[in-house]
Coordinates of C-alpha atoms in Angstrom, one line a residue:
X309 CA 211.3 137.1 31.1
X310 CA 214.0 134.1 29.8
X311 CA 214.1 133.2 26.4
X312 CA 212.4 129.7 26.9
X313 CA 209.1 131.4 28.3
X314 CA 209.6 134.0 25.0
X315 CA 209.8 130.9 23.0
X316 CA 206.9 129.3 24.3
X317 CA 205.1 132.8 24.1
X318 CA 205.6 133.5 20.4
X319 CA 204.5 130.0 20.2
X320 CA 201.0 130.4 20.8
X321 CA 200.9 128.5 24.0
X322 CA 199.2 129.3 26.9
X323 CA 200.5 127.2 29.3
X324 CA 202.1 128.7 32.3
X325 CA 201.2 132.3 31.0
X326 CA 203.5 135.2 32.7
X327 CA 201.2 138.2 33.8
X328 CA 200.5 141.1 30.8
X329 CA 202.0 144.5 31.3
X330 CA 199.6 146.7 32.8
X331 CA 198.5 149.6 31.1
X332 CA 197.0 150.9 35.3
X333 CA 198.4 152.7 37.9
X334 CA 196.2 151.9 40.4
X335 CA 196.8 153.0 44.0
X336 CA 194.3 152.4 47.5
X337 CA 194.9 154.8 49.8
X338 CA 194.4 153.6 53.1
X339 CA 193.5 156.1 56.2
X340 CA 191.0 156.6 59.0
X341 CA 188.2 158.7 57.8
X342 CA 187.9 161.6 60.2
X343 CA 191.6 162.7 60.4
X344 CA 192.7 162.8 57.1
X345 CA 189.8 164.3 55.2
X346 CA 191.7 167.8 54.3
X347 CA 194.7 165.6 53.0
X348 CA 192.6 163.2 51.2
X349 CA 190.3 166.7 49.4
X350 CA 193.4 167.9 48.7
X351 CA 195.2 165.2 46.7
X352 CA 191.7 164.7 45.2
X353 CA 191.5 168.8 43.9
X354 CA 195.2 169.3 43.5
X355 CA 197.4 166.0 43.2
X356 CA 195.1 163.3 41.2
X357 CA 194.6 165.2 37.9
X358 CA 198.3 166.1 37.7
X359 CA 199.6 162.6 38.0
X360 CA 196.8 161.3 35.6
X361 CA 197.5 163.6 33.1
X362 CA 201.6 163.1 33.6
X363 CA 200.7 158.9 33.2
X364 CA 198.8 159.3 30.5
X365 CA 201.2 161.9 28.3
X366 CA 204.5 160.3 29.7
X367 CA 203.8 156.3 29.4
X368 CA 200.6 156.1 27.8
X369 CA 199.0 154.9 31.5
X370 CA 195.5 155.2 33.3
X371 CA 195.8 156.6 36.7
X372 CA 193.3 155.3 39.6
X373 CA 192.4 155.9 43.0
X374 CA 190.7 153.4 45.3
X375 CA 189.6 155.7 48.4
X376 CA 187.1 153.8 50.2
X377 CA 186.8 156.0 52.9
X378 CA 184.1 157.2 50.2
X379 CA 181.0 155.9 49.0
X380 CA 180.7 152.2 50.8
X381 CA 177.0 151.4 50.5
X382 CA 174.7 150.8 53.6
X383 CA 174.4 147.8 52.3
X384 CA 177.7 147.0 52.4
X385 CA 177.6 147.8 56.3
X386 CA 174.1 145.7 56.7
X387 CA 176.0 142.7 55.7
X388 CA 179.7 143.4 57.3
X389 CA 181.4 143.5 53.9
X390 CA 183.2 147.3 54.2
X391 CA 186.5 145.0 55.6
X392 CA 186.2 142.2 53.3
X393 CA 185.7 144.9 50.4
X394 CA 188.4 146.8 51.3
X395 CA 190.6 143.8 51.6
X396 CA 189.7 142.7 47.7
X397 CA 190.4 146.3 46.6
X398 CA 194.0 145.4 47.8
X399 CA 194.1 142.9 46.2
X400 CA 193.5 144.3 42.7
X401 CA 195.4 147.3 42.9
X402 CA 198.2 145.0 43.8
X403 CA 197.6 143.0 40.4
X404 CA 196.9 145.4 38.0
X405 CA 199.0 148.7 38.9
X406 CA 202.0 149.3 37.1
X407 CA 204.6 150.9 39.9
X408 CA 202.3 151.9 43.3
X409 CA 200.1 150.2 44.4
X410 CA 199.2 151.4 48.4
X411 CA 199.8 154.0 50.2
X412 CA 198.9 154.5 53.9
X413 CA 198.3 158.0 55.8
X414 CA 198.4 157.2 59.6
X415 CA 198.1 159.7 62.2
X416 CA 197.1 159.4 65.9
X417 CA 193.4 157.4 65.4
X418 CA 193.8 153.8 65.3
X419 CA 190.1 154.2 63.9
X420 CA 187.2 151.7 63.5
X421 CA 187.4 148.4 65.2
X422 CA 184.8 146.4 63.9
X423 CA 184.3 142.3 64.9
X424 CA 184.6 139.7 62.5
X425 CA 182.0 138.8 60.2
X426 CA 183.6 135.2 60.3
X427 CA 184.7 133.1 62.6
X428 CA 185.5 129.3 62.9
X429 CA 183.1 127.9 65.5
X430 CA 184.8 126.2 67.4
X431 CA 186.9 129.5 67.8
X432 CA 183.8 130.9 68.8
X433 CA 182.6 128.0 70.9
X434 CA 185.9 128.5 73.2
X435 CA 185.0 132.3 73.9
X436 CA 181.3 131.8 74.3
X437 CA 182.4 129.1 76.8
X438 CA 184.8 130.8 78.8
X439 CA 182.3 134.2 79.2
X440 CA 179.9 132.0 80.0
X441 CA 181.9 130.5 83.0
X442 CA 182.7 134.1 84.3
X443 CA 178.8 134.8 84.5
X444 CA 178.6 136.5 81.6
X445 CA 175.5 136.8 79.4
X446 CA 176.1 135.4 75.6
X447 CA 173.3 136.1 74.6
X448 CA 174.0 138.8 71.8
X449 CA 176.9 136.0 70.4
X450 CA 174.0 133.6 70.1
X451 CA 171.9 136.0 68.4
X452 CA 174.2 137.2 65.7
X453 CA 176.4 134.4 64.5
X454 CA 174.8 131.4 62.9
X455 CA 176.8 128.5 62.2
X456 CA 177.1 127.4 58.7
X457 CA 177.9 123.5 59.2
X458 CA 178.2 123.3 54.9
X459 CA 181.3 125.3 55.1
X460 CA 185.2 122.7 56.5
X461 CA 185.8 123.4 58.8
X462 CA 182.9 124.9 60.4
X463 CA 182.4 128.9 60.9
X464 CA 179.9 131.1 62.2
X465 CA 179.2 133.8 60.2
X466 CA 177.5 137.5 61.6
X467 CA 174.3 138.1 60.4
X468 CA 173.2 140.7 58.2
X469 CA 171.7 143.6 60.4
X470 CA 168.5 144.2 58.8
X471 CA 167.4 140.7 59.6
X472 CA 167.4 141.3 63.0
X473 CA 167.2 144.7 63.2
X474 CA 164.8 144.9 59.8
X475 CA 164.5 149.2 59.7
X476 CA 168.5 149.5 59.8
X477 CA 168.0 150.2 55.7
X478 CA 164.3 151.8 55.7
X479 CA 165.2 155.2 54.4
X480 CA 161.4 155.7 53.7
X481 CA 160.4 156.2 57.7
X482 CA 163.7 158.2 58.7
X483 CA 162.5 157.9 62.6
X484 CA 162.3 153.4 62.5
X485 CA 165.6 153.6 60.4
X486 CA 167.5 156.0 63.1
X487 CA 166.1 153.4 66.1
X488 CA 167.2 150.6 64.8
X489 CA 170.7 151.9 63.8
X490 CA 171.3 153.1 67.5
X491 CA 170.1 149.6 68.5
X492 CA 173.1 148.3 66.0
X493 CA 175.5 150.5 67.0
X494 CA 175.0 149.9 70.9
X495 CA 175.0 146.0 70.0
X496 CA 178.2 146.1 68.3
X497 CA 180.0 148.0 71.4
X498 CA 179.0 145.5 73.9
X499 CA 179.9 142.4 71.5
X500 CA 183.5 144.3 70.8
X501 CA 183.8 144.3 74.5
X502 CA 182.8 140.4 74.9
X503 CA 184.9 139.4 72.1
X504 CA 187.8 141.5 73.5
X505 CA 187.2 139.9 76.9
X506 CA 186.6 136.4 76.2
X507 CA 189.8 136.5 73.8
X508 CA 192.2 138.3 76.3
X509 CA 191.3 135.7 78.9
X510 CA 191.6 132.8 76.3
X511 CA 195.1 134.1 75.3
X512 CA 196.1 134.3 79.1
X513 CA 194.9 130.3 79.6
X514 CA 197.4 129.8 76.5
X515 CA 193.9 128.6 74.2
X516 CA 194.9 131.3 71.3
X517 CA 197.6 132.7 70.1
X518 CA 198.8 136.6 70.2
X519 CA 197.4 136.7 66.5
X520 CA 194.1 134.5 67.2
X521 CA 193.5 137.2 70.0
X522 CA 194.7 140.2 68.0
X523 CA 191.8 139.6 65.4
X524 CA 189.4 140.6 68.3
X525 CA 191.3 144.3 68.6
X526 CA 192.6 144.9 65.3
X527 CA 191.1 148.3 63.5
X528 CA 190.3 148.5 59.5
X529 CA 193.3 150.2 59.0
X530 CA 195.9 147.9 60.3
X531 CA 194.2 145.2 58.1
X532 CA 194.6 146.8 55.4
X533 CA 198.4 147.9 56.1
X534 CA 199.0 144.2 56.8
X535 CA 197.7 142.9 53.3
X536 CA 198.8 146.2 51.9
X537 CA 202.8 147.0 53.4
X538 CA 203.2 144.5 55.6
X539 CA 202.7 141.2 53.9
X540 CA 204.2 142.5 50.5
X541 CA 207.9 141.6 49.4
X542 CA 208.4 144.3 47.5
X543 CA 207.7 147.7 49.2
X544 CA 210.3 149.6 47.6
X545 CA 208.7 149.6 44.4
X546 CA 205.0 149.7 45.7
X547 CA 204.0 151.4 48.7
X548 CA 204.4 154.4 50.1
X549 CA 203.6 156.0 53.7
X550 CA 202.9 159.0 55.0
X551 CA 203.2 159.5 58.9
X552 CA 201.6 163.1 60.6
X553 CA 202.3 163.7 64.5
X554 CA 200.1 167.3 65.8
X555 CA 201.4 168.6 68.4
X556 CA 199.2 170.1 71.1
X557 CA 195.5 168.3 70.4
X558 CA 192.7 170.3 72.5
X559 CA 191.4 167.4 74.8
X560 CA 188.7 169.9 76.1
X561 CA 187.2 170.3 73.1
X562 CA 185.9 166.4 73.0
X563 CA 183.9 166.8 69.4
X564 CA 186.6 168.0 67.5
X565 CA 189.5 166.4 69.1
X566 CA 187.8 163.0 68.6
X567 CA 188.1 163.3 64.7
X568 CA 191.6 163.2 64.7
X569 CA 192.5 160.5 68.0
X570 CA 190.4 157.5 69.9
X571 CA 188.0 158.8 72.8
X572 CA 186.6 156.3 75.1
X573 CA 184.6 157.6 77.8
X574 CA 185.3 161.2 77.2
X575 CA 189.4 160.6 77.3
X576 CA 191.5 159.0 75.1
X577 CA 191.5 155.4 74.7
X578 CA 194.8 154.0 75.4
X579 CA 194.7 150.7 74.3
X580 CA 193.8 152.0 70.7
X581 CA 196.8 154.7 70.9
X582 CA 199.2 151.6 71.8
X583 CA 198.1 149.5 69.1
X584 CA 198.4 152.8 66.7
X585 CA 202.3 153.1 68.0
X586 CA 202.9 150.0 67.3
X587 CA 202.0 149.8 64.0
X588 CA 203.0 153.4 62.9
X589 CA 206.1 153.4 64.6
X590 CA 207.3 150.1 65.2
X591 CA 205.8 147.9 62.0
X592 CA 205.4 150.3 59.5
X593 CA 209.1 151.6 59.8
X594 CA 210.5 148.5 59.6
X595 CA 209.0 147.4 56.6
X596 CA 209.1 150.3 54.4
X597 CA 212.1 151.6 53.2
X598 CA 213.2 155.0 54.7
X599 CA 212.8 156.9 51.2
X600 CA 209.3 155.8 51.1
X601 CA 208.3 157.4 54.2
X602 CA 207.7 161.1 54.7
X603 CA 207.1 162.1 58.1
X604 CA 205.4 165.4 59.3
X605 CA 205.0 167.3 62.9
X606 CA 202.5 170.0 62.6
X607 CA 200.5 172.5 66.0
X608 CA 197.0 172.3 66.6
X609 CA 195.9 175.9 66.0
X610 CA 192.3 177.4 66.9
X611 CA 189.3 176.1 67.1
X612 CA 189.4 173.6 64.1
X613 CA 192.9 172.5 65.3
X614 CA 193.4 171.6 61.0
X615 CA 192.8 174.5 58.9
X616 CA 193.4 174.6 55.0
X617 CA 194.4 178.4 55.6
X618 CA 196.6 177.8 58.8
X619 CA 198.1 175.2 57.3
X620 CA 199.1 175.9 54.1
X621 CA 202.6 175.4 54.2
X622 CA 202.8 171.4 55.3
X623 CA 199.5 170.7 52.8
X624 CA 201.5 171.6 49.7
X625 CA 204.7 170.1 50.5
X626 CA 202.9 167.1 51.2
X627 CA 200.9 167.6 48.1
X628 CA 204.3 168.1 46.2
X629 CA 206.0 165.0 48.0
X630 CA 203.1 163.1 47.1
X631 CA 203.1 163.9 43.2
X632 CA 207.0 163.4 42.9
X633 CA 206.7 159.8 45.3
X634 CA 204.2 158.7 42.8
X635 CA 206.2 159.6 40.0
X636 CA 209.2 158.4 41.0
X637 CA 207.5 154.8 41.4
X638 CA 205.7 154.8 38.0
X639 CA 208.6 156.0 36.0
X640 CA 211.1 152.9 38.0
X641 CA 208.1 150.2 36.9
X642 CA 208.5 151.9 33.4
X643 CA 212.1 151.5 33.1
X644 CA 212.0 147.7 34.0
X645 CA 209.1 147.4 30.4
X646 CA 210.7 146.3 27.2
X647 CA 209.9 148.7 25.1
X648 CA 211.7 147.2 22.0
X649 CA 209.7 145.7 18.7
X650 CA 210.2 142.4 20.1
X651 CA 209.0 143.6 23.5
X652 CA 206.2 145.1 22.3
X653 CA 205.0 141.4 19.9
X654 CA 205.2 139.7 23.3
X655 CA 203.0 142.1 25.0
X656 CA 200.6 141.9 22.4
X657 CA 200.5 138.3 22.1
X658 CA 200.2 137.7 25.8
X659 CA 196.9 139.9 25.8
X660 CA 195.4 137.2 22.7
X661 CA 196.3 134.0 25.2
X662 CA 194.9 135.6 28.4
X663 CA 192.1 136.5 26.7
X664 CA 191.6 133.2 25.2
X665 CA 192.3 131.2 28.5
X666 CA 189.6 133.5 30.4
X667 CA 186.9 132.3 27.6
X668 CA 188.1 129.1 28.1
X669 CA 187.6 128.7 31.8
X670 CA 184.1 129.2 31.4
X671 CA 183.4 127.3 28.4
X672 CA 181.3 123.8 28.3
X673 CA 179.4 121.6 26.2
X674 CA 180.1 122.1 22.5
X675 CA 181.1 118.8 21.6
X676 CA 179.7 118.1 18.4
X677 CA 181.0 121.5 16.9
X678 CA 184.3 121.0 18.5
X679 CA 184.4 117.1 16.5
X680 CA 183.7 119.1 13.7
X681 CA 186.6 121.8 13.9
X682 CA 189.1 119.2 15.3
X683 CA 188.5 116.9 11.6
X684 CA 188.8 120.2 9.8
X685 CA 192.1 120.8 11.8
X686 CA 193.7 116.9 10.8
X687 CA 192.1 117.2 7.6
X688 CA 193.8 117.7 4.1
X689 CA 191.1 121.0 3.2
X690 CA 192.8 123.8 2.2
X691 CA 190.1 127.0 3.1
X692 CA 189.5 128.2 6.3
X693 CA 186.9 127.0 8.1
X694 CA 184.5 130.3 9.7
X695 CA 182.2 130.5 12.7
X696 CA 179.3 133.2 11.9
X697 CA 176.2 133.9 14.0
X698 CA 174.3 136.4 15.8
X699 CA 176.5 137.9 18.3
X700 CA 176.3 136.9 21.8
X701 CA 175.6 133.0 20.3
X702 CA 179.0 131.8 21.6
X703 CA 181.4 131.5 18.5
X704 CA 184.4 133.7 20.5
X705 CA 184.3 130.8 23.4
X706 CA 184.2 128.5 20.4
X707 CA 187.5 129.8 18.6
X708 CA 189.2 130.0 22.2
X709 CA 188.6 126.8 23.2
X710 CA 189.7 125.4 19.4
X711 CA 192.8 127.2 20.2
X712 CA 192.9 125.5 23.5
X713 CA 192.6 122.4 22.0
X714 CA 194.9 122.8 19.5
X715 CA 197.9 123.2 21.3
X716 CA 197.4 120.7 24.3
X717 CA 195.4 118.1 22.2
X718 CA 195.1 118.1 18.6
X719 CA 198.5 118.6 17.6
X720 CA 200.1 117.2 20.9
X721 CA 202.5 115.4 18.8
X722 CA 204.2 117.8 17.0
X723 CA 205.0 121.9 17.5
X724 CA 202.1 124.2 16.6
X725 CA 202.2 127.7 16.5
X726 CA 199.0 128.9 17.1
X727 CA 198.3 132.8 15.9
X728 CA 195.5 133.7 18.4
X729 CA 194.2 137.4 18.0
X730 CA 191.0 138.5 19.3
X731 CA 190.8 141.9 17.2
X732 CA 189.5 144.7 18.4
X733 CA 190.7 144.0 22.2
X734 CA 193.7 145.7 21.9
X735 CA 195.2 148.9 20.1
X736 CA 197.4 147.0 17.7
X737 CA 194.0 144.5 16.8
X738 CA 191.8 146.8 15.7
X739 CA 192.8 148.2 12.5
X740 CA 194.2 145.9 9.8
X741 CA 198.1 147.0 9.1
X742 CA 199.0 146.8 12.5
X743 CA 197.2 143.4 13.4
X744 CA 198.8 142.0 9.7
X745 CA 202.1 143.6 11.3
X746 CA 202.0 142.1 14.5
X747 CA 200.8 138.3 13.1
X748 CA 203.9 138.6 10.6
X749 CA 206.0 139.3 13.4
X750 CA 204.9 136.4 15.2
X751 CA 205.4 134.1 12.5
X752 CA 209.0 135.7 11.8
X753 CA 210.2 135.1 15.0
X754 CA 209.2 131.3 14.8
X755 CA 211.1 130.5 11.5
X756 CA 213.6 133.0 12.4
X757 CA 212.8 135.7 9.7
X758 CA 214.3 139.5 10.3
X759 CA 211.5 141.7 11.3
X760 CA 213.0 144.6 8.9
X761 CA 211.6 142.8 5.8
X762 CA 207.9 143.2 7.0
X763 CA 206.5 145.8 4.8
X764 CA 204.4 148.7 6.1
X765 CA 202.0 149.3 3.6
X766 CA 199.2 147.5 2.8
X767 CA 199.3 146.0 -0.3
X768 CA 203.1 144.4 0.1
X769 CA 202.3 143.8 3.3
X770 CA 198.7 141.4 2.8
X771 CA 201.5 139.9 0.1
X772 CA 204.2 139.1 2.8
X773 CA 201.5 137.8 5.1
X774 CA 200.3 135.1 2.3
X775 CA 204.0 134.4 1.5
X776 CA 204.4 133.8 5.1
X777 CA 202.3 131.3 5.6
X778 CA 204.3 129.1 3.1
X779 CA 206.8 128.4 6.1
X780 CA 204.2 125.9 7.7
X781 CA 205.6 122.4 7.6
X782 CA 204.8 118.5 9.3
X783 CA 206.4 119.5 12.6
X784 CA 205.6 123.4 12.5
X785 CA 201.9 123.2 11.4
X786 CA 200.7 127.2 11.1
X787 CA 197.2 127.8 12.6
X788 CA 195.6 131.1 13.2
X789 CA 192.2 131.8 15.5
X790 CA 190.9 135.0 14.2
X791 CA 188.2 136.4 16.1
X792 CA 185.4 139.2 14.4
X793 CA 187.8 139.4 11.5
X794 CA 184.9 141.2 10.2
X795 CA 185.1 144.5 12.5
X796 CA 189.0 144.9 11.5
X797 CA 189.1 148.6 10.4
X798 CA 191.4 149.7 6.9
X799 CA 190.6 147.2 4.4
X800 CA 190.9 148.6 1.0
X801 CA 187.4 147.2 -0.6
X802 CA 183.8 146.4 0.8
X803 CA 185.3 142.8 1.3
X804 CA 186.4 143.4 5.2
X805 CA 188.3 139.6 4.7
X806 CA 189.9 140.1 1.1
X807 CA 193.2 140.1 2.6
X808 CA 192.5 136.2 3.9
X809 CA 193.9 133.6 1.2
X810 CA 190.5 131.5 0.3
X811 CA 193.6 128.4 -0.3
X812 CA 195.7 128.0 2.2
X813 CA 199.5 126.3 2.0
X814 CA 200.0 123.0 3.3
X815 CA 200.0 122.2 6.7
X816 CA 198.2 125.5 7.0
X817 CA 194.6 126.3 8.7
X818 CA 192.8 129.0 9.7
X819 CA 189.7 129.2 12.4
X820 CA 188.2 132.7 11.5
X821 CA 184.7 134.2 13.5
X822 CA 182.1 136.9 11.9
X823 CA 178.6 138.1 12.3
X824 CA 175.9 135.9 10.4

């Protein structure tokens, strides 16, 4: 972070805002389900609580796992969301973990290969015209993609099951639900097949593209490596990948051999095996760096083929790579956090302006209390003005968009600093000496005052905070939003807001909320 955005932080603006410091490591683990369910129980019983507990004792962190190889609702199937979920999981481990963010476990099952629940029509159009033209029947594409002509361009979107199939969810008659779900599940084969075959024959005419046509065979899990390794800059620092190769799978035993590779037609499916070698050990490889990859080769033994017992020895050393990989990662993102008083302001701060630009994105009407709090803010009064209500009546959005205002409008002319706390959100806002700390801070940095002369105790230190205040001048005007200044914890009377000056300095304001 340069010292101009530093400047502009300590400021009180909340334009261009960098991201807060997360206080999450959040990883989603991405697998097929079948194959790696004695890795996954195993991190889950023996890995998870050791690196939770070493985040939160070491660096003060929350540890999560986003496995959604467990728990997707049925209705998440009914309406084709499972990939689209998945996808926004992604998306917000990659913004909120500190360090990791997705690691992959890939074997020998390419895994589920479901069609897309959106398509532009006129994508569609071209494959339901060029089956058609081969003889073939189209009629489950008409069926189960309606256009929605609202949306530019155009796309046709795949229904939800249970309007066509209407028992697919009725868990009250057991015997409609299990028809109807075979019905489903027989559909979707022979519309993967027409999609795969109207695509391939489209991408030989040169009418899409290898990654047009690639949508039609992709699985779940190379999705999500693509948003999740293969799309990302920075893998070093964020994913990890674990790759297992067992030798000597018993084809003749069809049931159990089919958890762990693609069967199609009681052998195995050889597309899906070269689309799995391509992305295990062609893609994957090439975009994550060799220290983040952990390869294993392990026998097929007995009748399970994967045994806890009988395979003992590779489960904890990949438990034990696992732990240290993870480690490694959150302890590098550590090392890159300022951890020094100044460091530690700007965090703080940055939480108040995000905070106070989400209320603000959601915030309309108001106008004739805004008028009100903008003449108070030109005016020549010298007490704070306060919002109270009942809670839940709106006065937070009110404060947050006064800050807003304050900084982009009101006071466009000159240099605010705006103090903007919203206490109680954050470990440092919700008792009084720290908050009184931290807003000192803030206003020492602006007028260039040491730090060191900030008092700790409470008494000097409400003293110091007054005194501070003095600093605002004509181009520096001082104005502090201070939300439930009521619920602060550690005031020394029954009077929560004693330590407030009821006169404040010139060029001085202060926009304070409270319960009615």
């Amino acid at each position: 972070m340069d010292d101009r955005t530093i400047d502009t932080i300590f400021a009180g603006s909340m334009e261009n805002l960098p991201p807060v410091s997360s206080k999450i490591v959040r990883i989603f683990t991405s697998s097929t389900f079948t194959d790696t369910t004695m890795e996954r129980n195993n991190l889950m019983a023996k890995c998870y609580p050791r690196i939770k507990d070493y985040c939160r004792e070491k660096h003060g962190l929350e540890f999560q796992v986003v496995d959604m190889r467990w728990g997707v609702r049925d209705e998440a199937t009914d309406d084709h969301m499972t990939t689209e979920l998945c996808m926004r999981e992604i998306q917000n481990c990659q913004r909120l973990s500190m360090g990791p963010n997705f690691v992959v476990f890939l074997g020998q099952k390419y895994g589920y290969r479901p069609i897309p629940t959106y398509i532009l029509s006129s994508e569609l159009q071209l494959i339901r015209d060029d089956l058609a033209s081969m003889g073939v029947d189209v009629t489950l594409l008409d069926l189960w993609y309606k256009k929605d002509s609202n949306a530019v361009p155009p796309i046709s979107i795949l229904q939800p099951i249970s309007s066509i199939l209407i028992n697919f969810n009725n868990k009250r008659v057991p015997k409609l639900q299990a028809e109807d779900q075979a019905v489903w599940w027989d559909t979707l084969t022979k519309m993967q097949k027409l999609f795969r075959k109207g695509a391939a024959s489209l991408f030989a005419q040169g009418k899409l593209d290898k990654d047009q046509t690639h949508n039609y065979f992709m699985s779940v899990t190379e999705r999500e490596v693509i948003n999740g390794v293969l799309n990302v800059k920075n893998t070093k620092n964020h994913c990890l990948a674990y790759i297992r190769y067992i030798n000597n799978i018993n084809l003749q035993n069809l049931k159990k051999a089919s958890l762990y590779v693609d069967i199609l037609n009681r052998s195995l499916d050889t597309e899906a095996c070269k689309l799995l070698a391509d992305l295990r050990d062609v893609r994957v490889p090439n975009r994550i760096e060799a220290s983040n990859i952990q390869k294993y080769t392990i026998e097929w033994i007995g009748r399970e083929g994967l045994d806890v017992d009988t395979h003992e020895e590779y489960l904890n050393h990949f438990i034990t790579h696992f732990y240290k990989n993870i480690v490694k990662l959150v302890d590098r993102a550590m090392r890159k956090e300022d951890s020094s008083a100044q460091g530690q302001i700007v965090t703080e701060i940055l939480q108040h302006l995000h905070a106070c630009n989400n209320s603000v994105k959601v915030f309309y009407g108001r106008e004739e209390q805004l008028e009100r709090i903008e003449r108070y803010m030109l005016g020549t009064s010298d007490k704070p003005i306060v919002l109270y209500g009942e809670g839940g009546c709106g006065k937070t959005s009110l404060l947050a968009k006064s800050a807003a205002l304050t900084t982009n409008d009101w006071f466009a002319k000159v240099r605010p600093i705006c103090i903007i706390r919203f206490l109680g959100t954050t470990p440092d806002s919700s008792a009084l000496t720290p908050t009184l700390i931290s807003i000192c801070q803030q206003i020492s940095y602006n007028f260039m005052l040491p730090f060191d002369q900030i008092p700790d105790d409470l008494v000097p230190l409400t003293a110091h905070f007054k005194q501070l205040l003095t600093y605002a001048n004509p181009q520096q005007p001082l104005i502090l939003f201070l939300d439930s200044v009521d619920q602060l914890t550690g005031a020394q009377d029954a009077n929560k807001v004693s330590w407030l000056p009821t006169r404040l300095p010139s060029y001085c304001k202060v926009s304070a909320c409270r319960l009615e």
